[in-house]
Coordinates of C-alpha atoms and ligand atoms in Angstrom, one line a residue:
M1 CA 64.0 58.7 119.0
L2 CA 66.9 59.3 121.3
G3 CA 68.8 56.7 119.3
R4 CA 69.6 59.7 117.0
V5 CA 71.9 61.3 119.5
P6 CA 75.1 59.8 118.2
G7 CA 77.3 58.2 120.9
V8 CA 74.5 58.2 123.4
A9 CA 73.3 54.8 124.6
V10 CA 69.6 54.9 125.6
V11 CA 68.4 53.0 128.6
E12 CA 64.8 52.8 129.7
A13 CA 63.7 52.9 133.2
G14 CA 60.3 51.4 133.6
D15 CA 60.1 51.6 137.4
A16 CA 61.6 53.6 140.2
A17 CA 64.0 50.8 141.2
T18 CA 65.6 50.7 137.7
L19 CA 66.1 54.5 137.8
A20 CA 67.6 54.3 141.3
R21 CA 70.0 51.6 140.1
H22 CA 71.2 53.6 137.1
L23 CA 71.6 56.7 139.3
A24 CA 73.6 54.7 141.8
G25 CA 75.8 53.5 139.0
G26 CA 76.6 57.2 138.2
N27 CA 76.6 56.6 134.5
L28 CA 73.6 58.6 133.3
A29 CA 74.6 61.5 131.0
A30 CA 70.9 62.9 131.0
V31 CA 67.4 61.8 132.0
V32 CA 64.4 62.4 129.8
T33 CA 61.1 62.0 131.5
E34 CA 57.4 62.4 130.5
H35 CA 55.0 64.2 132.7
R36 CA 53.5 61.2 134.2
P37 CA 55.0 57.8 133.5
P38 CA 52.9 55.1 135.0
W39 CA 55.2 54.6 138.0
A40 CA 56.0 58.1 139.2
D41 CA 55.6 61.8 138.2
A42 CA 58.0 64.1 136.6
V43 CA 58.7 66.3 139.6
A44 CA 59.4 63.2 141.8
I45 CA 61.8 61.8 139.2
L46 CA 63.5 65.2 138.9
A47 CA 64.0 65.3 142.7
A48 CA 65.3 61.7 142.7
V49 CA 67.9 62.6 140.0
K50 CA 68.9 65.9 141.5
G51 CA 69.1 64.4 144.9
S52 CA 71.3 61.5 143.9
D53 CA 75.0 61.2 144.3
A54 CA 75.5 61.6 140.6
P55 CA 73.0 64.2 139.4
C56 CA 72.7 64.8 135.7
P57 CA 70.6 67.1 133.4
V58 CA 66.9 66.3 133.2
V59 CA 64.6 67.1 130.3
L60 CA 60.9 67.2 130.5
F61 CA 59.2 65.8 127.4
T62 CA 55.5 66.2 127.6
A63 CA 52.3 67.3 125.7
A64 CA 50.4 67.8 129.0
W65 CA 52.2 70.7 130.4
D66 CA 50.8 73.5 132.4
A67 CA 52.4 76.5 134.1
R68 CA 52.2 74.8 137.6
L69 CA 54.0 71.7 136.5
L70 CA 56.6 73.7 134.7
G71 CA 57.1 76.0 137.7
D72 CA 57.6 73.1 140.0
A73 CA 60.0 71.4 137.6
V74 CA 62.1 74.6 137.1
R75 CA 62.3 75.1 140.8
G76 CA 63.4 71.5 141.1
G77 CA 66.3 72.2 138.8
L78 CA 64.9 71.2 135.4
D79 CA 67.4 71.6 132.6
G80 CA 65.3 71.4 129.5
F81 CA 61.7 71.2 128.3
V82 CA 60.5 69.9 124.9
A83 CA 56.9 69.9 123.9
K84 CA 55.8 66.5 122.8
D85 CA 54.6 67.4 119.3
S86 CA 56.0 66.7 115.8
A87 CA 58.6 69.5 116.1
G88 CA 59.5 68.4 119.6
F89 CA 60.2 64.8 118.4
L90 CA 62.7 66.3 116.1
R91 CA 64.2 68.6 118.6
L92 CA 64.6 66.2 121.5
P93 CA 67.9 64.6 120.3
E94 CA 69.6 68.0 119.8
V95 CA 68.4 69.3 123.3
V96 CA 69.7 66.2 125.0
G97 CA 72.9 66.3 123.0
E98 CA 73.4 69.9 124.0
L99 CA 73.0 69.1 127.7
V100 CA 75.3 66.1 127.4
A101 CA 77.8 68.3 125.6
G102 CA 77.7 70.9 128.3
S103 CA 77.5 68.6 131.3
A104 CA 81.0 67.5 130.3
W105 CA 82.3 70.7 132.0
G106 CA 80.7 69.7 135.3
R107 CA 77.5 71.0 136.9
D108 CA 78.9 74.4 137.8
R109 CA 77.1 77.0 135.7
G110 CA 80.0 79.4 136.0
S111 CA 82.6 77.0 134.5
R112 CA 80.1 76.1 131.8
R113 CA 79.7 79.8 130.8
V114 CA 83.5 80.2 130.7
V115 CA 84.1 77.2 128.5
D116 CA 81.0 78.1 126.2
G117 CA 82.4 81.6 125.8
L118 CA 86.0 80.6 124.9
P119 CA 87.1 81.6 121.4
I120 CA 88.8 78.3 120.9
G121 CA 87.2 74.9 120.6
V122 CA 87.2 72.7 123.7
F123 CA 86.2 69.1 123.9
T124 CA 86.1 66.0 126.0
A125 CA 86.1 62.5 124.5
G126 CA 85.6 59.0 125.6
P127 CA 87.5 55.9 124.3
G128 CA 88.2 56.1 120.6
A129 CA 88.1 59.9 120.8
I130 CA 84.3 59.9 120.6
L131 CA 83.2 63.3 121.6
T132 CA 81.3 63.5 124.8
G133 CA 81.4 67.3 125.2
A134 CA 82.1 70.3 123.1
N135 CA 81.7 74.1 123.2
P136 CA 80.2 76.4 120.6
A137 CA 83.6 77.4 119.3
L138 CA 84.4 73.9 118.3
A139 CA 80.9 73.6 116.7
R140 CA 81.6 76.7 114.7
L141 CA 85.0 75.4 113.6
L142 CA 83.5 72.2 112.5
G143 CA 80.6 73.9 110.8
V144 CA 77.7 72.4 112.8
A145 CA 74.9 74.4 114.3
S146 CA 75.3 73.5 117.9
P147 CA 77.8 71.6 120.2
G148 CA 75.0 69.1 120.9
L149 CA 75.3 67.8 117.4
L150 CA 79.0 66.9 118.0
V151 CA 78.4 64.5 120.9
G152 CA 79.1 61.0 119.6
L153 CA 81.1 62.2 116.6
P154 CA 84.5 60.4 116.4
L155 CA 86.9 63.4 116.5
A156 CA 89.8 61.5 114.9
D157 CA 87.7 60.8 111.7
S158 CA 87.7 64.7 111.2
V159 CA 91.4 65.0 111.4
D160 CA 93.2 64.8 108.0
D161 CA 96.4 63.5 109.5
E162 CA 96.8 59.8 110.2
E163 CA 99.4 60.2 112.9
V164 CA 97.4 62.7 114.9
A165 CA 94.2 60.8 114.4
A166 CA 95.9 57.6 115.7
Q167 CA 97.1 59.5 118.7
L168 CA 93.7 60.8 119.5
R169 CA 92.1 57.4 119.1
G170 CA 94.7 56.0 121.4
G171 CA 93.9 58.7 124.1
E172 CA 97.5 60.0 123.8
T173 CA 98.9 63.5 124.3
V174 CA 98.9 65.7 121.2
S175 CA 100.8 69.0 121.4
G176 CA 100.1 71.8 119.0
A177 CA 99.6 69.6 115.9
E178 CA 98.7 71.7 112.9
V179 CA 96.0 69.8 111.0
R180 CA 93.4 70.1 108.3
L181 CA 89.9 69.3 109.8
L182 CA 87.4 67.8 107.5
R183 CA 84.0 69.1 108.5
P184 CA 80.8 67.1 108.4
D185 CA 79.4 69.6 105.8
G186 CA 82.3 68.7 103.4
G187 CA 84.3 71.9 104.2
E188 CA 87.7 72.2 105.7
A189 CA 89.4 74.2 108.4
L190 CA 93.0 74.5 109.5
A191 CA 93.5 74.2 113.2
T192 CA 96.0 73.3 115.9
V193 CA 95.0 70.4 118.1
D194 CA 96.1 69.8 121.6
A195 CA 94.8 66.8 123.6
W196 CA 95.7 65.2 126.8
P197 CA 94.5 62.1 128.7
D198 CA 91.8 62.8 131.1
E199 CA 91.2 60.4 134.0
D200 CA 87.4 60.8 134.0
R201 CA 86.7 61.2 130.4
G202 CA 89.4 59.6 128.4
L203 CA 90.6 62.6 126.6
A204 CA 90.3 66.4 126.9
G205 CA 91.7 69.1 124.6
C206 CA 91.3 72.1 122.5
V207 CA 91.2 72.9 118.8
A208 CA 92.2 76.4 117.8
D209 CA 91.3 77.9 114.4
L210 CA 94.5 78.6 112.5
A211 CA 92.9 80.7 109.8
P212 CA 93.1 84.1 111.6
A213 CA 96.6 83.5 112.8
R214 CA 97.6 82.3 109.4
A215 CA 95.9 85.3 107.7
A216 CA 97.7 87.7 110.1
R217 CA 101.0 86.0 109.5
E218 CA 100.5 86.3 105.7
R219 CA 99.5 90.0 106.1
M220 CA 102.7 90.5 108.1
E221 CA 104.9 88.6 105.6
R222 CA 103.4 90.7 102.7
R223 CA 104.2 93.9 104.6
V224 CA 107.6 92.9 105.5
A225 CA 108.4 91.9 101.9
A226 CA 106.9 95.2 100.7
L227 CA 109.0 97.0 103.3
E228 CA 112.2 95.2 102.3
R229 CA 111.5 95.9 98.6
S230 CA 111.0 99.7 99.2
N231 CA 114.0 99.7 101.5
A232 CA 116.2 98.1 98.9
E233 CA 114.9 100.4 96.3
L234 CA 115.5 103.4 98.6
E235 CA 119.1 102.2 99.3
Q236 CA 119.7 101.7 95.6
F237 CA 118.2 105.1 94.8
A238 CA 120.5 106.7 97.4
S239 CA 123.4 104.9 96.1
V240 CA 122.7 105.6 92.4
V241 CA 122.0 109.3 93.1
S242 CA 125.1 109.8 95.2
H243 CA 127.2 107.8 92.6
D244 CA 125.8 109.7 89.6
L245 CA 126.1 113.1 91.3
Q246 CA 129.8 112.6 91.8
E247 CA 130.8 113.1 88.3
P248 CA 129.0 116.4 87.4
L249 CA 130.1 117.7 90.8
H250 CA 133.6 116.9 90.1
L251 CA 133.4 118.7 86.9
V252 CA 132.0 121.9 88.5
E253 CA 134.7 121.8 91.0
R254 CA 137.5 121.2 88.5
F255 CA 136.5 123.8 86.0
A256 CA 135.8 126.4 88.8
R257 CA 139.4 125.8 90.0
M258 CA 140.7 126.0 86.5
L259 CA 138.8 129.2 86.0
A260 CA 140.3 130.7 89.1
E261 CA 143.8 129.6 88.1
R262 CA 143.8 130.8 84.5
Y263 CA 141.5 133.7 84.5
G264 CA 141.6 134.7 88.1
S265 CA 143.6 137.8 87.3
Q266 CA 141.1 139.0 84.8
V267 CA 137.9 138.7 86.9
G268 CA 139.0 141.0 89.8
D269 CA 138.7 140.4 93.5
E270 CA 134.9 140.1 93.4
G271 CA 135.1 137.5 90.6
R272 CA 137.8 135.5 92.5
S273 CA 135.7 135.6 95.6
F274 CA 132.7 134.2 93.6
L275 CA 134.8 131.4 92.2
K276 CA 136.1 130.6 95.7
H277 CA 132.5 130.1 96.8
V278 CA 131.7 128.0 93.8
V279 CA 134.7 125.7 94.7
A280 CA 133.8 125.7 98.4
G281 CA 130.1 124.9 97.6
A282 CA 131.2 122.1 95.3
E283 CA 133.6 120.6 97.9
R284 CA 130.9 120.7 100.5
M285 CA 128.4 119.0 98.3
Q286 CA 131.0 116.4 97.5
A287 CA 131.4 115.8 101.2
M288 CA 127.6 115.4 101.6
V289 CA 127.3 113.1 98.6
D290 CA 130.1 111.0 100.1
A291 CA 128.4 111.0 103.4
A292 CA 125.0 110.0 101.9
L293 CA 126.8 107.1 100.1
A294 CA 128.4 106.0 103.3
Y295 CA 125.0 106.1 105.0
S296 CA 123.3 104.0 102.3
R297 CA 126.1 101.5 102.4
I298 CA 125.3 100.6 106.0
G299 CA 122.5 98.5 104.7
T300 CA 123.9 97.4 101.4
R301 CA 127.5 96.7 102.5
G302 CA 126.9 95.3 105.9
R303 CA 128.9 92.1 106.7
P304 CA 127.4 89.1 108.4
F305 CA 127.6 89.2 112.1
A306 CA 130.6 87.6 113.9
P307 CA 131.8 87.9 117.5
V308 CA 133.2 91.5 118.0
D309 CA 135.4 92.4 121.0
L310 CA 134.2 96.0 121.7
E311 CA 137.4 96.7 123.5
S312 CA 139.4 96.0 120.4
A313 CA 136.9 97.9 118.3
L314 CA 137.4 100.9 120.6
S315 CA 141.2 100.7 120.3
Q316 CA 140.8 100.6 116.5
A317 CA 138.6 103.7 116.6
V318 CA 141.0 105.5 118.9
D319 CA 143.9 104.5 116.5
N320 CA 142.1 106.0 113.6
L321 CA 141.5 109.2 115.5
K322 CA 145.1 109.3 116.9
V323 CA 146.1 112.7 115.3
T324 CA 142.9 114.4 116.3
L325 CA 143.0 113.1 119.8
T326 CA 146.7 114.0 120.3
E327 CA 146.1 117.6 118.9
A328 CA 143.2 118.1 121.3
G329 CA 145.0 116.6 124.3
A330 CA 142.1 114.2 124.7
S331 CA 142.1 111.1 127.0
V332 CA 139.9 108.1 126.1
T333 CA 139.4 105.5 128.9
H334 CA 136.9 102.6 129.2
G335 CA 135.4 100.1 131.6
D336 CA 134.8 96.4 130.9
L337 CA 133.5 96.0 127.4
P338 CA 131.8 92.8 126.2
T339 CA 132.3 90.7 123.1
L340 CA 129.0 90.4 121.1
P341 CA 127.9 89.4 117.6
G342 CA 128.1 92.2 115.2
D343 CA 129.7 93.9 112.1
E344 CA 133.1 94.9 113.4
A345 CA 133.8 97.6 110.8
Q346 CA 130.5 99.2 111.6
L347 CA 131.0 99.1 115.3
V348 CA 134.5 100.6 114.9
Q349 CA 132.8 103.3 112.8
L350 CA 130.1 103.9 115.4
L351 CA 132.7 104.3 118.2
Q352 CA 134.9 106.5 116.0
N353 CA 132.0 108.9 115.2
L354 CA 131.0 109.1 119.0
V355 CA 134.5 109.6 120.2
G356 CA 135.4 112.0 117.4
N357 CA 132.3 114.1 118.2
A358 CA 133.2 114.1 121.9
V359 CA 136.5 115.7 120.9
K360 CA 135.1 117.9 118.2
F361 CA 132.4 119.4 120.4
R362 CA 134.7 119.9 123.4
S363 CA 134.5 122.7 125.9
S364 CA 137.5 124.7 127.1
A365 CA 138.6 121.8 129.3
P366 CA 140.8 119.0 127.7
P367 CA 138.4 116.3 126.3
E368 CA 137.8 113.3 128.5
V369 CA 135.9 110.5 127.1
Y370 CA 134.8 107.4 129.0
V371 CA 133.3 104.4 127.3
S372 CA 131.5 101.7 129.3
A373 CA 128.9 99.0 128.8
E374 CA 126.0 97.8 130.9
Q375 CA 124.0 94.6 130.4
N376 CA 120.4 95.5 129.5
G377 CA 117.9 92.6 129.2
D378 CA 119.0 90.5 126.2
G379 CA 121.4 93.2 125.0
W380 CA 124.0 95.7 126.0
D381 CA 124.0 99.5 126.4
L382 CA 127.2 101.0 125.3
V383 CA 127.7 104.3 126.9
V384 CA 130.0 107.1 125.6
R385 CA 130.4 109.9 128.0
D386 CA 132.2 113.2 127.4
N387 CA 132.8 116.6 129.2
G388 CA 132.1 118.6 126.0
I389 CA 129.8 121.5 125.3
G390 CA 126.6 119.5 125.8
I391 CA 123.4 119.6 123.7
P392 CA 120.2 121.5 124.6
P393 CA 117.4 119.1 125.3
E394 CA 115.2 120.4 122.4
H395 CA 117.8 119.1 120.0
H396 CA 118.2 115.6 121.5
D397 CA 116.1 113.9 118.7
R398 CA 117.0 116.1 115.8
I399 CA 120.8 115.4 116.0
F400 CA 120.3 111.8 114.8
L401 CA 118.6 112.9 111.5
M402 CA 120.6 113.2 108.3
F403 CA 122.3 116.5 107.7
Q404 CA 121.0 118.0 111.0
R405 CA 123.6 120.1 112.8
L406 CA 123.5 122.6 115.6
H407 CA 126.5 124.6 114.3
T408 CA 127.5 126.2 111.0
E409 CA 130.3 124.9 109.0
D410 CA 132.4 127.9 109.9
E411 CA 131.9 127.4 113.6
I412 CA 132.7 123.7 113.7
P413 CA 133.1 121.8 110.5
G414 CA 131.1 118.7 109.8
N415 CA 128.3 117.4 107.6
G416 CA 125.6 116.2 110.0
I417 CA 125.7 112.6 109.1
G418 CA 127.9 111.1 111.9
L419 CA 125.1 110.5 114.3
A420 CA 122.6 109.4 111.6
I421 CA 125.2 106.7 110.7
C422 CA 125.5 105.7 114.4
K423 CA 121.7 105.4 114.6
R424 CA 121.6 103.2 111.5
I425 CA 124.4 101.0 112.8
A426 CA 122.7 100.6 116.2
E427 CA 119.4 99.7 114.5
R428 CA 121.1 97.1 112.3
H429 CA 122.4 95.7 115.6
G430 CA 118.9 95.3 117.0
G431 CA 119.0 98.5 119.0
G432 CA 119.0 102.3 118.8
I433 CA 120.8 105.4 120.2
T434 CA 119.7 108.1 122.6
V435 CA 121.5 111.0 124.3
E436 CA 121.3 112.5 127.7
S437 CA 122.9 115.9 127.9
E438 CA 122.7 119.5 129.2
P439 CA 124.6 122.4 127.7
G440 CA 127.9 122.9 129.6
R441 CA 127.7 119.5 131.3
G442 CA 128.9 117.1 128.8
S443 CA 126.9 114.4 127.0
R444 CA 126.3 110.8 127.4
F445 CA 125.4 108.8 124.3
R446 CA 123.7 105.4 125.0
V447 CA 123.8 102.9 122.2
R448 CA 121.7 99.8 122.7
L449 CA 123.0 96.7 121.0
A450 CA 120.8 93.6 121.0
P451 CA 122.1 91.7 117.9
H452 CA 120.8 88.3 116.9
S453 CA 123.8 86.2 115.8
E454 CA 121.8 84.9 112.8
E455 CA 121.7 88.4 111.3
T456 CA 123.6 88.1 108.1
R457 CA 122.2 90.9 106.0
T458 CA 124.0 91.7 102.9
A459 CA 122.3 93.0 99.8
P460 CA 122.7 90.7 96.8
D461 CA 123.6 93.7 94.7
E462 CA 126.1 94.9 97.2
E463 CA 129.0 94.8 94.8
R464 CA 127.8 97.8 92.7
G465 CA 130.4 99.8 91.0
D466 CA 130.0 102.7 93.4
A467 CA 133.1 102.0 95.5
Ligands
ADP1 P1 128.5 116.6 112.6 O1 129.4 116.1 113.7 O2 129.1 116.4 111.3 O3 128.0 118.0 112.9 P2 126.8 114.5 113.7 O4 125.6 113.9 113.1 O5 127.9 113.8 114.2 O6 127.3 115.6 112.6 O7 126.3 115.4 114.9 C1 125.1 116.2 114.7 C2 125.2 117.4 115.8 O8 125.0 116.8 117.0 C3 126.4 118.1 115.8 O9 126.5 119.1 114.8 C4 126.5 118.6 117.2 O10 125.7 119.9 117.3 C5 125.7 117.6 118.0 N1 126.7 116.8 118.6 C6 127.0 115.5 118.3 N2 127.9 114.9 119.2 C7 128.0 115.8 120.2 C8 128.7 115.8 121.4 N3 129.5 114.8 121.8 N4 128.7 116.9 122.2 C9 127.9 118.0 121.8 N5 127.2 118.1 120.6 C10 127.2 117.0 119.9

């Protein structure tokens, strides 16, 4: 009946000498013994096998069992017991297969437990990639009830990829091949197969179920797509709203001005003051709309990344701020600045906003701005330091949000978008922005830039008529 354990050749030992010869040859995968074969008894056979140079699992197959016999056998290291009845005849091949499958990991129970507990399929195979050992994860993947049933199965026949199957049959190395596995029950599974030649056993390897990883990847791809969609919609919304707001705003401003010019004398001082507020409000709103538009364009109008020399970006920013810097008596100095992949116009804008703020929020001392760069992992930290009024710690996060300011328009003009734009530019360049500062002790803005040169984001609808 053991002929039904696939891949297992059965030899019969009719006397003690034959058994001793097979044991000495070291090629027994398991021994099945009855309680009392004519030439020995089960406990003595067990002792002979376990005491030999090449011990292997022993299964006791008997109808005449009693507690004492079983106790002796278990103490002697018995690996399996099958009652010799009709169910036992059916079960014996699986029990033996199971032991053969497990014994591939060696006789150490610890390592067997580890291999059996692994969530990926592990196997050993002989010539022709005939499985000689498997763990429960491989059985699950191939849809069979237990690893024992896999022993003797030609692994390559289950692999729906001629090239990989040939490599397995030839005992060659296979590295992370993604294949479809044809299961004995007619089902299929997607898996990665790794295999390597193994001196003792021909081939060893592992088979990992690809379904969970693939499902996770698909989930992530769906989320990214949804995010990109909503991001694009948001950008479009911001751009449309800011664009469409411009015209009515412009009208309010123009007619308020005209009203002030033509009928100013008729409405009295109070009326003129009201009109002044209307114009100022409209101008302010216009500035905010422009700022929102500039903010939304960082995503939609970004240029593909190319090498940017930050030193030249800084000098362009300083150039753009020339009048402001001169008026304030400001000095801008810098350390070594790298060249890195990026969107030059945006990096100029980032530096311009930071240097401009350093001057705008100056203390009584002439503004001194120092720009430096430090390598940080796979990117750079660009640091802009000033000797200005500083920022209380409780506002260190808030200042990077849109329209968030710490001063009124009358105190220090601005629309609260400069740092939000810096944050967005830094994020587009794979990084972010933080500040270290204390009131009265200046500020230090740290911009992390870790751009990937393959970044080429530009929205397909970038050339909207909102310029
Ligand atoms: P705005 O400059 O138009 O106010 P920002 O977004 O550039 O808008 O800055 C937000 C707020 O952060 C500013 O109102 C200011 O209170 C604070 N801030 C920015 N830069 C500095 C700086 N270098 N020193 C002190 N405060 C600053």
